[in-house]
Coordinates of C-alpha atoms in Angstrom, one line a residue:
M200 CA -6.2 -23.4 29.0
N201 CA -3.0 -25.1 27.9
F202 CA -4.4 -25.3 24.4
L203 CA -3.7 -21.6 23.9
T204 CA 0.0 -22.2 24.2
H205 CA -0.1 -24.7 21.3
L206 CA -1.5 -22.3 18.8
S207 CA 0.8 -20.7 16.2
E208 CA 2.5 -17.5 17.2
S209 CA 0.5 -15.4 14.7
T210 CA -2.8 -16.9 16.1
Q211 CA -1.7 -16.3 19.6
F212 CA -0.8 -12.7 18.8
I213 CA -4.2 -12.0 17.2
I214 CA -6.1 -13.4 20.2
Q215 CA -3.9 -11.5 22.6
L216 CA -4.4 -8.3 20.6
I217 CA -8.1 -8.8 20.8
V218 CA -7.9 -9.2 24.5
V219 CA -5.7 -6.1 25.0
L220 CA -7.9 -4.0 22.6
G221 CA -11.0 -5.2 24.4
C222 CA -9.7 -4.1 27.8
L223 CA -8.7 -0.7 26.3
F224 CA -12.0 -0.2 24.6
Y225 CA -14.0 -1.1 27.6
G226 CA -11.7 1.0 29.9
A227 CA -12.0 4.0 27.6
K228 CA -15.8 3.6 27.6
K229 CA -15.9 3.5 31.4
G230 CA -13.4 6.5 31.6
G231 CA -11.1 7.6 34.3
M232 CA -8.9 5.0 36.0
A233 CA -10.8 2.2 34.3
L234 CA -8.1 2.2 31.5
G235 CA -5.5 1.1 34.1
I236 CA -7.7 -1.1 36.2
L237 CA -8.8 -3.2 33.2
G238 CA -5.2 -4.0 32.6
G239 CA -5.6 -6.6 35.4
I240 CA -7.9 -8.6 33.3
G241 CA -5.6 -8.5 30.3
L242 CA -2.6 -9.5 32.5
I243 CA -4.5 -12.5 34.0
I244 CA -5.3 -13.8 30.5
L245 CA -1.8 -13.2 29.1
V246 CA 0.2 -14.5 32.0
F247 CA -2.0 -17.4 33.3
G248 CA -3.7 -18.2 30.1
F249 CA -1.0 -17.8 27.5
K250 CA 1.9 -18.4 30.0
L251 CA 3.7 -15.2 28.9
P252 CA 6.3 -13.9 31.3
P253 CA 5.0 -10.7 32.8
G254 CA 6.6 -7.5 31.5
S255 CA 7.4 -4.4 33.6
P256 CA 5.2 -1.4 34.3
A257 CA 6.8 1.9 33.4
T258 CA 8.0 2.5 37.0
S259 CA 10.3 5.4 36.3
V260 CA 7.5 7.1 34.3
I261 CA 5.0 6.5 37.1
L262 CA 7.2 7.9 39.8
T263 CA 7.9 11.0 37.7
I264 CA 4.2 11.5 37.2
L265 CA 3.7 11.4 40.9
A266 CA 6.4 14.0 41.6
V267 CA 5.3 16.4 38.8
V268 CA 1.6 16.1 39.7
V269 CA 2.3 16.8 43.4
A270 CA 4.3 19.9 42.5
S271 CA 1.6 21.2 40.1
A272 CA -1.2 20.4 42.5
T273 CA 0.6 22.2 45.3
L274 CA 1.0 25.3 43.1
Q275 CA -2.8 25.3 42.4
A276 CA -3.6 24.8 46.1
S277 CA -1.4 27.7 47.1
G278 CA -3.0 30.1 44.6
G279 CA 0.1 30.4 42.4
L280 CA -2.0 29.3 39.4
D281 CA -4.5 32.1 40.0
V282 CA -1.7 34.6 39.3
M283 CA -1.0 33.1 35.9
V284 CA -4.6 33.2 35.0
Q285 CA -5.0 36.8 36.0
I286 CA -2.0 37.8 33.9
S287 CA -3.5 35.9 31.0
E288 CA -6.9 37.7 31.3
R289 CA -5.2 41.1 31.3
I290 CA -3.4 40.3 28.1
L291 CA -6.6 39.1 26.4
R292 CA -8.8 42.0 27.5
N293 CA -6.2 44.5 26.3
N294 CA -5.9 42.9 22.9
P295 CA -9.4 41.6 22.0
K296 CA -8.8 41.9 18.2
Y297 CA -6.1 39.3 18.4
I298 CA -7.9 36.8 20.7
C299 CA -7.8 34.0 18.1
I300 CA -4.0 34.0 18.2
L301 CA -3.3 35.2 21.8
A302 CA -5.8 32.8 23.5
P303 CA -4.2 29.6 22.0
V304 CA -0.7 30.9 22.7
I305 CA -1.6 31.6 26.3
G306 CA -3.3 28.2 26.7
W307 CA -0.2 26.6 25.3
T308 CA 2.1 28.6 27.6
L309 CA 0.2 27.8 30.7
T310 CA 0.4 24.1 29.9
I311 CA 4.2 24.3 29.3
L312 CA 4.6 26.1 32.7
C313 CA 2.3 23.8 34.7
G314 CA 2.7 20.5 32.9
T315 CA -1.0 19.9 32.3
G316 CA -3.5 21.0 29.8
H317 CA -6.2 21.1 32.5
T318 CA -5.3 24.7 33.3
V319 CA -7.4 25.6 30.2
Y320 CA -10.6 25.3 32.3
T321 CA -9.9 28.5 34.1
L322 CA -9.4 30.3 30.8
L323 CA -12.4 29.2 28.8
P324 CA -15.1 31.4 30.5
I325 CA -12.8 34.4 30.1
I326 CA -12.1 33.7 26.5
Y327 CA -15.8 33.3 25.8
D328 CA -16.6 36.6 27.5
V329 CA -13.9 38.6 25.6
A330 CA -14.9 37.0 22.3
I331 CA -18.7 37.5 22.5
K332 CA -18.4 41.0 23.9
N333 CA -16.2 42.0 21.0
G334 CA -18.3 40.3 18.2
V335 CA -15.8 37.5 17.6
R336 CA -17.3 34.0 16.9
P337 CA -16.5 32.2 20.2
E338 CA -15.8 28.9 18.4
R339 CA -12.7 30.5 16.8
P340 CA -10.6 31.1 20.0
M341 CA -12.2 28.5 22.2
A342 CA -11.6 25.5 20.0
A343 CA -8.2 26.7 19.1
T344 CA -7.3 27.2 22.7
T345 CA -8.4 23.7 23.9
I346 CA -6.3 22.2 21.1
S347 CA -3.3 24.4 21.7
S348 CA -3.4 23.8 25.5
Q349 CA -3.1 20.0 24.8
M350 CA -0.3 20.5 22.2
G351 CA 1.8 22.2 25.0
V352 CA 1.9 19.0 27.0
I353 CA 4.8 17.4 25.0
S354 CA 6.6 20.8 25.2
S355 CA 6.6 21.1 29.0
P356 CA 9.6 20.2 31.0
V357 CA 7.3 19.0 33.8
S358 CA 4.7 17.2 31.8
V359 CA 4.2 13.4 32.2
A360 CA 4.3 12.8 28.4
G361 CA 7.5 14.8 27.8
V362 CA 9.3 13.4 30.8
S363 CA 8.2 9.9 29.9
M364 CA 9.4 10.2 26.3
V365 CA 12.9 11.4 27.5
A366 CA 13.1 8.7 30.2
I367 CA 12.3 5.9 27.7
L368 CA 14.6 7.2 25.0
L369 CA 17.6 7.8 27.4
S370 CA 17.1 4.4 29.2
S371 CA 17.0 2.5 25.9
K372 CA 20.1 1.0 24.4
V373 CA 19.8 3.2 21.2
S374 CA 22.2 6.1 20.6
I375 CA 20.8 9.4 19.4
P376 CA 23.5 11.9 18.2
G377 CA 23.3 15.1 20.2
F378 CA 20.4 13.9 22.4
T379 CA 21.5 13.6 26.0
S380 CA 18.8 15.3 28.1
Y381 CA 15.2 16.4 28.1
V382 CA 16.4 19.9 27.1
D383 CA 17.3 18.3 23.7
L384 CA 13.7 17.3 23.4
L385 CA 12.3 20.7 24.4
K386 CA 14.5 22.6 22.0
L387 CA 12.6 20.7 19.2
T388 CA 9.1 20.4 20.7
I389 CA 8.7 24.0 21.9
P390 CA 9.4 25.7 18.6
A391 CA 7.6 22.9 16.6
T392 CA 4.4 23.1 18.7
F393 CA 4.5 26.9 18.8
I394 CA 4.5 26.9 15.0
G395 CA 1.5 24.6 15.1
V396 CA -0.3 26.9 17.6
L397 CA 0.3 30.0 15.4
I398 CA -1.0 28.2 12.3
I399 CA -4.1 27.1 14.3
G400 CA -4.7 30.7 15.5
I401 CA -4.3 32.3 12.0
W402 CA -6.6 29.7 10.5
S403 CA -9.2 30.2 13.2
M404 CA -9.4 33.9 12.5
F405 CA -11.3 33.0 9.3
R406 CA -13.2 29.9 10.3
G407 CA -17.0 29.9 10.3
K408 CA -19.3 32.8 9.7
D409 CA -19.0 36.1 11.4
L410 CA -21.7 36.5 14.1
D411 CA -23.5 39.3 12.2
K412 CA -23.7 37.0 9.2
D413 CA -24.6 33.8 11.0
E414 CA -28.3 33.2 10.4
E415 CA -28.6 30.6 13.2
F416 CA -27.0 32.9 15.7
Q417 CA -29.0 35.9 14.7
E418 CA -32.2 33.9 15.0
K419 CA -31.3 33.1 18.7
L420 CA -30.9 36.8 19.5
K421 CA -34.5 37.5 18.6
N422 CA -35.5 35.9 21.9
P423 CA -34.6 38.4 24.7
E424 CA -34.1 35.6 27.3
T425 CA -31.7 33.7 24.9
K426 CA -29.8 36.9 24.1
K427 CA -29.4 37.6 27.8
Y428 CA -28.2 34.1 28.4
I429 CA -25.7 34.3 25.5
Y430 CA -24.1 37.6 26.6
G431 CA -24.6 37.1 30.3
E432 CA -22.5 38.7 33.0
T433 CA -18.8 39.4 32.7
A434 CA -16.6 36.5 33.7
T435 CA -13.3 37.9 35.2
V436 CA -10.6 37.3 37.8
L437 CA -9.2 40.8 37.5
D438 CA -11.3 42.1 40.3
K439 CA -9.8 39.5 42.6
K440 CA -7.1 40.8 44.9
L441 CA -4.4 38.2 45.1
P442 CA -2.1 38.1 48.1
K443 CA 1.6 38.5 47.6
I444 CA 2.2 34.9 48.8
N445 CA 0.5 33.7 45.6
W446 CA 3.1 35.5 43.5
V447 CA 5.9 34.0 45.7
C448 CA 4.5 30.5 45.1
M449 CA 4.4 31.0 41.4
W450 CA 8.0 32.2 41.3
I451 CA 9.1 29.2 43.4
F452 CA 7.5 26.8 41.0
L453 CA 8.9 28.6 37.9
S454 CA 12.4 28.7 39.5
A455 CA 12.3 25.0 40.1
I456 CA 11.6 24.4 36.4
A457 CA 14.4 26.8 35.4
I458 CA 16.9 25.0 37.7
V459 CA 15.9 21.6 36.3
A460 CA 16.5 22.9 32.8
I461 CA 19.9 24.3 33.8
V462 CA 21.2 21.2 35.6
G463 CA 19.7 19.1 32.8
Y464 CA 21.7 20.9 30.2
F465 CA 25.0 21.0 32.1
D466 CA 25.9 17.5 33.3
E467 CA 28.7 18.7 35.5
L468 CA 26.1 20.4 37.8
R469 CA 24.7 17.0 38.8
P470 CA 26.5 14.6 41.2
A471 CA 28.2 11.7 39.5
W472 CA 29.2 8.2 40.6
P473 CA 31.3 5.4 38.9
N474 CA 29.3 2.8 37.0
A475 CA 30.1 -0.9 36.7
A476 CA 32.9 -0.1 34.2
G477 CA 34.4 2.6 36.5
V478 CA 33.2 5.5 34.3
M479 CA 31.7 8.5 36.2
K480 CA 28.1 8.9 35.3
P481 CA 26.0 11.9 36.4
L482 CA 22.7 11.6 38.1
G483 CA 20.0 10.8 35.5
M484 CA 17.4 13.4 34.5
T485 CA 14.5 11.2 35.7
P486 CA 15.4 11.2 39.4
T487 CA 16.7 14.8 39.0
I488 CA 13.2 16.0 37.9
Q489 CA 11.6 14.0 40.7
I490 CA 13.8 15.5 43.3
F491 CA 13.3 19.1 42.3
M492 CA 9.6 18.7 41.8
L493 CA 9.2 17.3 45.3
L494 CA 11.5 20.1 46.6
A495 CA 9.3 22.8 44.9
A496 CA 6.1 21.3 46.4
A497 CA 7.7 21.2 49.8
I498 CA 8.9 24.8 49.7
I499 CA 5.5 26.1 48.3
M500 CA 3.6 24.2 51.0
I501 CA 5.8 25.5 53.8
V502 CA 5.9 29.1 52.6
S503 CA 2.2 29.4 51.8
G504 CA 1.1 27.6 54.9
I505 CA -1.5 25.5 53.1
K506 CA -2.8 22.3 54.6
S507 CA -1.4 19.2 52.9
S508 CA -4.9 17.8 52.6
S509 CA -5.9 20.6 50.2
I510 CA -3.3 19.4 47.7
A511 CA -5.2 16.1 47.1
K512 CA -8.5 17.9 46.6
N513 CA -7.9 19.9 43.5
Q514 CA -8.3 19.2 39.8
I515 CA -4.7 18.8 38.8
F516 CA -4.0 16.2 41.5
N517 CA -7.1 14.2 40.7
S518 CA -6.4 14.2 36.9
G519 CA -2.8 13.3 37.5
M520 CA -3.6 10.3 39.7
V521 CA -6.0 9.1 37.1
A522 CA -3.2 9.3 34.5
L523 CA -0.9 7.4 36.9
V524 CA -3.2 4.5 37.4
A525 CA -4.0 4.3 33.6
I526 CA -0.3 4.2 32.7
Y527 CA 0.4 1.6 35.4
G528 CA -2.1 -0.9 34.0
I529 CA -1.7 -0.1 30.3
S530 CA 2.1 -0.1 30.3
W531 CA 2.3 -3.4 32.2
M532 CA -0.2 -5.2 29.9
A533 CA 1.3 -3.8 26.7
D534 CA 4.9 -4.6 27.8
T535 CA 3.9 -8.2 28.6
M536 CA 2.3 -8.7 25.1
F537 CA 4.8 -6.9 23.0
K538 CA 7.9 -8.4 24.5
A539 CA 6.6 -11.9 23.8
H540 CA 6.2 -11.1 20.1
I541 CA 9.1 -8.7 19.4
D542 CA 10.4 -10.7 16.4
L543 CA 7.0 -10.8 14.8
L544 CA 6.4 -7.1 15.3
T545 CA 9.9 -6.2 14.0
G546 CA 9.2 -8.1 10.8
T547 CA 5.8 -6.5 10.1
L548 CA 5.1 -3.2 11.7
G549 CA 8.8 -2.4 11.8
E550 CA 9.2 -2.9 8.1
M551 CA 6.2 -0.7 7.4
L552 CA 7.4 2.2 9.5
R553 CA 10.8 2.0 8.0
A554 CA 9.4 2.0 4.5
Y555 CA 6.8 4.7 5.2
P556 CA 8.2 6.9 8.1
W557 CA 5.1 9.2 8.1
A558 CA 3.0 6.2 9.1
Y559 CA 4.4 6.7 12.6
I560 CA 2.3 9.9 12.9
I561 CA -0.9 8.0 12.0
V562 CA -0.2 5.1 14.4
A563 CA 0.7 7.5 17.2
I564 CA -2.4 9.7 16.7
L565 CA -4.7 6.6 16.7
I566 CA -3.1 5.1 19.8
S567 CA -3.4 8.5 21.6
K568 CA -7.1 8.7 20.7
F569 CA -7.5 5.1 21.7
L570 CA -6.0 5.7 25.2
N571 CA -7.2 9.4 25.6
S572 CA -3.8 10.3 27.1
Q573 CA -0.5 11.5 25.6
A574 CA 1.4 10.0 28.5
A575 CA -0.2 6.7 28.1
A576 CA 0.4 6.8 24.3
V577 CA 4.1 7.6 24.9
A578 CA 4.4 4.8 27.5
T579 CA 2.8 2.3 25.2
F580 CA 4.0 3.2 21.7
V581 CA 7.5 4.6 22.1
P582 CA 9.0 1.4 23.7
L583 CA 7.4 -0.7 21.0
A584 CA 8.7 1.6 18.3
L585 CA 12.2 1.4 19.7
S586 CA 12.0 -2.4 20.1
I587 CA 11.2 -2.8 16.4
N588 CA 14.1 -0.6 15.4
V589 CA 12.2 2.5 14.4
N590 CA 14.7 5.4 14.0
P591 CA 14.7 7.1 17.4
G592 CA 15.3 10.5 15.7
L593 CA 11.9 10.0 14.0
I594 CA 10.2 9.4 17.3
I595 CA 11.6 12.8 18.5
A596 CA 10.7 14.6 15.3
F597 CA 7.1 13.4 15.4
A598 CA 6.7 13.8 19.2
S599 CA 3.6 16.0 18.7
A600 CA 1.8 13.0 17.2
C601 CA 1.2 11.6 20.7
Y602 CA -1.8 14.0 20.8
G603 CA -4.7 12.6 18.9
Y604 CA -7.7 12.5 21.2
Y605 CA -9.3 15.5 19.4
I606 CA -10.5 13.1 16.7
L607 CA -13.7 12.5 18.7
P608 CA -15.0 15.2 21.0
T609 CA -14.9 13.1 24.1
Y610 CA -12.0 14.8 26.0
P611 CA -13.0 16.8 29.1
S612 CA -11.5 20.1 27.9
D613 CA -13.3 19.8 24.6
L614 CA -16.6 19.1 26.3
A615 CA -15.9 22.0 28.7
A616 CA -15.4 24.4 25.7
I617 CA -18.8 23.4 24.3
Q618 CA -20.4 23.9 27.7
F619 CA -18.8 27.3 28.2
D620 CA -19.8 28.6 24.7
R621 CA -23.3 29.8 25.4
S622 CA -23.6 31.0 21.8
G623 CA -23.6 27.5 20.6
T624 CA -20.9 28.0 17.9
T625 CA -18.5 25.5 19.5
K626 CA -20.4 22.3 19.0
I627 CA -20.5 18.6 17.9
G628 CA -21.9 18.2 14.4
K629 CA -24.7 15.9 13.3
Y630 CA -22.3 13.1 12.3
V631 CA -20.2 13.5 15.5
I632 CA -16.9 13.5 13.6
N633 CA -17.7 16.9 12.2
H634 CA -17.1 18.9 15.4
S635 CA -15.3 22.1 16.2
F636 CA -12.0 20.5 17.3
I637 CA -11.0 18.1 14.6
L638 CA -9.7 20.5 12.0
P639 CA -7.7 22.7 14.3
G640 CA -6.4 19.5 15.9
L641 CA -5.2 18.0 12.6
I642 CA -3.8 21.3 11.4
G643 CA -1.9 21.9 14.6
V644 CA -0.5 18.4 15.0
L645 CA 0.5 17.8 11.4
S646 CA 2.1 21.2 11.1
S647 CA 4.0 20.6 14.3
C648 CA 5.2 17.2 13.1
A649 CA 6.4 18.8 9.8
A650 CA 8.3 21.5 11.8
G651 CA 9.7 18.8 14.1
Y652 CA 11.0 16.8 11.2
V653 CA 12.9 19.9 9.9
L654 CA 14.3 20.7 13.3
A655 CA 15.3 17.1 13.8
K656 CA 17.3 17.3 10.6
I657 CA 18.9 20.5 11.7
Y658 CA 19.9 19.2 15.2
G659 CA 21.3 16.0 13.7
Y660 CA 18.8 13.6 15.3
L661 CA 17.9 12.2 11.8

């Protein structure tokens, strides 16, 4: 295959891009870990066919994923997550009139606390029950909540995507005024995404027809069996007596997050060692997060007395490991290709993004949809953007754009919302693209990016 190396650089780049995209498309179609596994095919072609020097997988990101997922999965196995869900249900049932705003905010908050949007599965049947029993079109809070829960990912101090972005930015050679720790990312992403979530909630209050004016829904109610199915039995966790140890585990987990935030903001609280130049440098935030997340998991496991085997059997652990494998293969394959053509990319994509900064949002959203993962999108696109001299302040400002997999209704939480909505109001339209999630997704992400841009200006990142 030596003939491949004699082709012009632009021709090689096009062929390699087709190979990489082919692996990603097929991996996305297969789902799960296939995204990462298919990277092996791409690497064989790039390294042995085109003789490109192999790049490096995002090792620090992968190790951080491992630590965060273990901590969150241990929290779920201990029952600490059940406490959060019970508190959330009590808020919703006490304020049913405001479910379109409260449900998205609660979904967003749980994601920030736990580091994963998969906590929304426990909320969806409760949200449906509160909505349908109070005459609220279920599509309104359910679609808004699934979108908002994913928007919280980039705002979480223990999310893979957020930690990955900070690790990549701080390990790069670029200098960002005032940006020294992941707290500096959170003080932008938390208010920016919260604004987006509120806008989604307010807009959702008026979307679609009210149930009493929806002809299709009213027609369903004429069938007694269908009516019984739609209203069903009450879904609740309030009748579940949770032991005190569950509360203890929740507070241990939240305390670990708080401590990480404090030591991240105050460098002097972290141990320091002299670097090659003899300058004292504190422990980086990436290993700091890893250490405290493992510590939290260890304390929760010991205090709760759960078996270690139960940690590996829950949903958070499984979804986290899938993300880990996906990022491993994708980041290695992408780094191998992009490093080999950095000059070409700087002269084309780099010029476009510098001339049209808002184009970064479009590219990030498309990459996220393509990879179906915010963490994978960050690990793939942020290093490329930095290497082609995109303003790092812009990357921070538009951090919310790493969420774009709502464009097509293929993500598990979206599909779960459709399944839990027995009224049929949350659905996929005739043309697929006209589904219940695309408008709240676009509204939330674009408004968050706009708010992020303003905040980045205020903080001096831009």
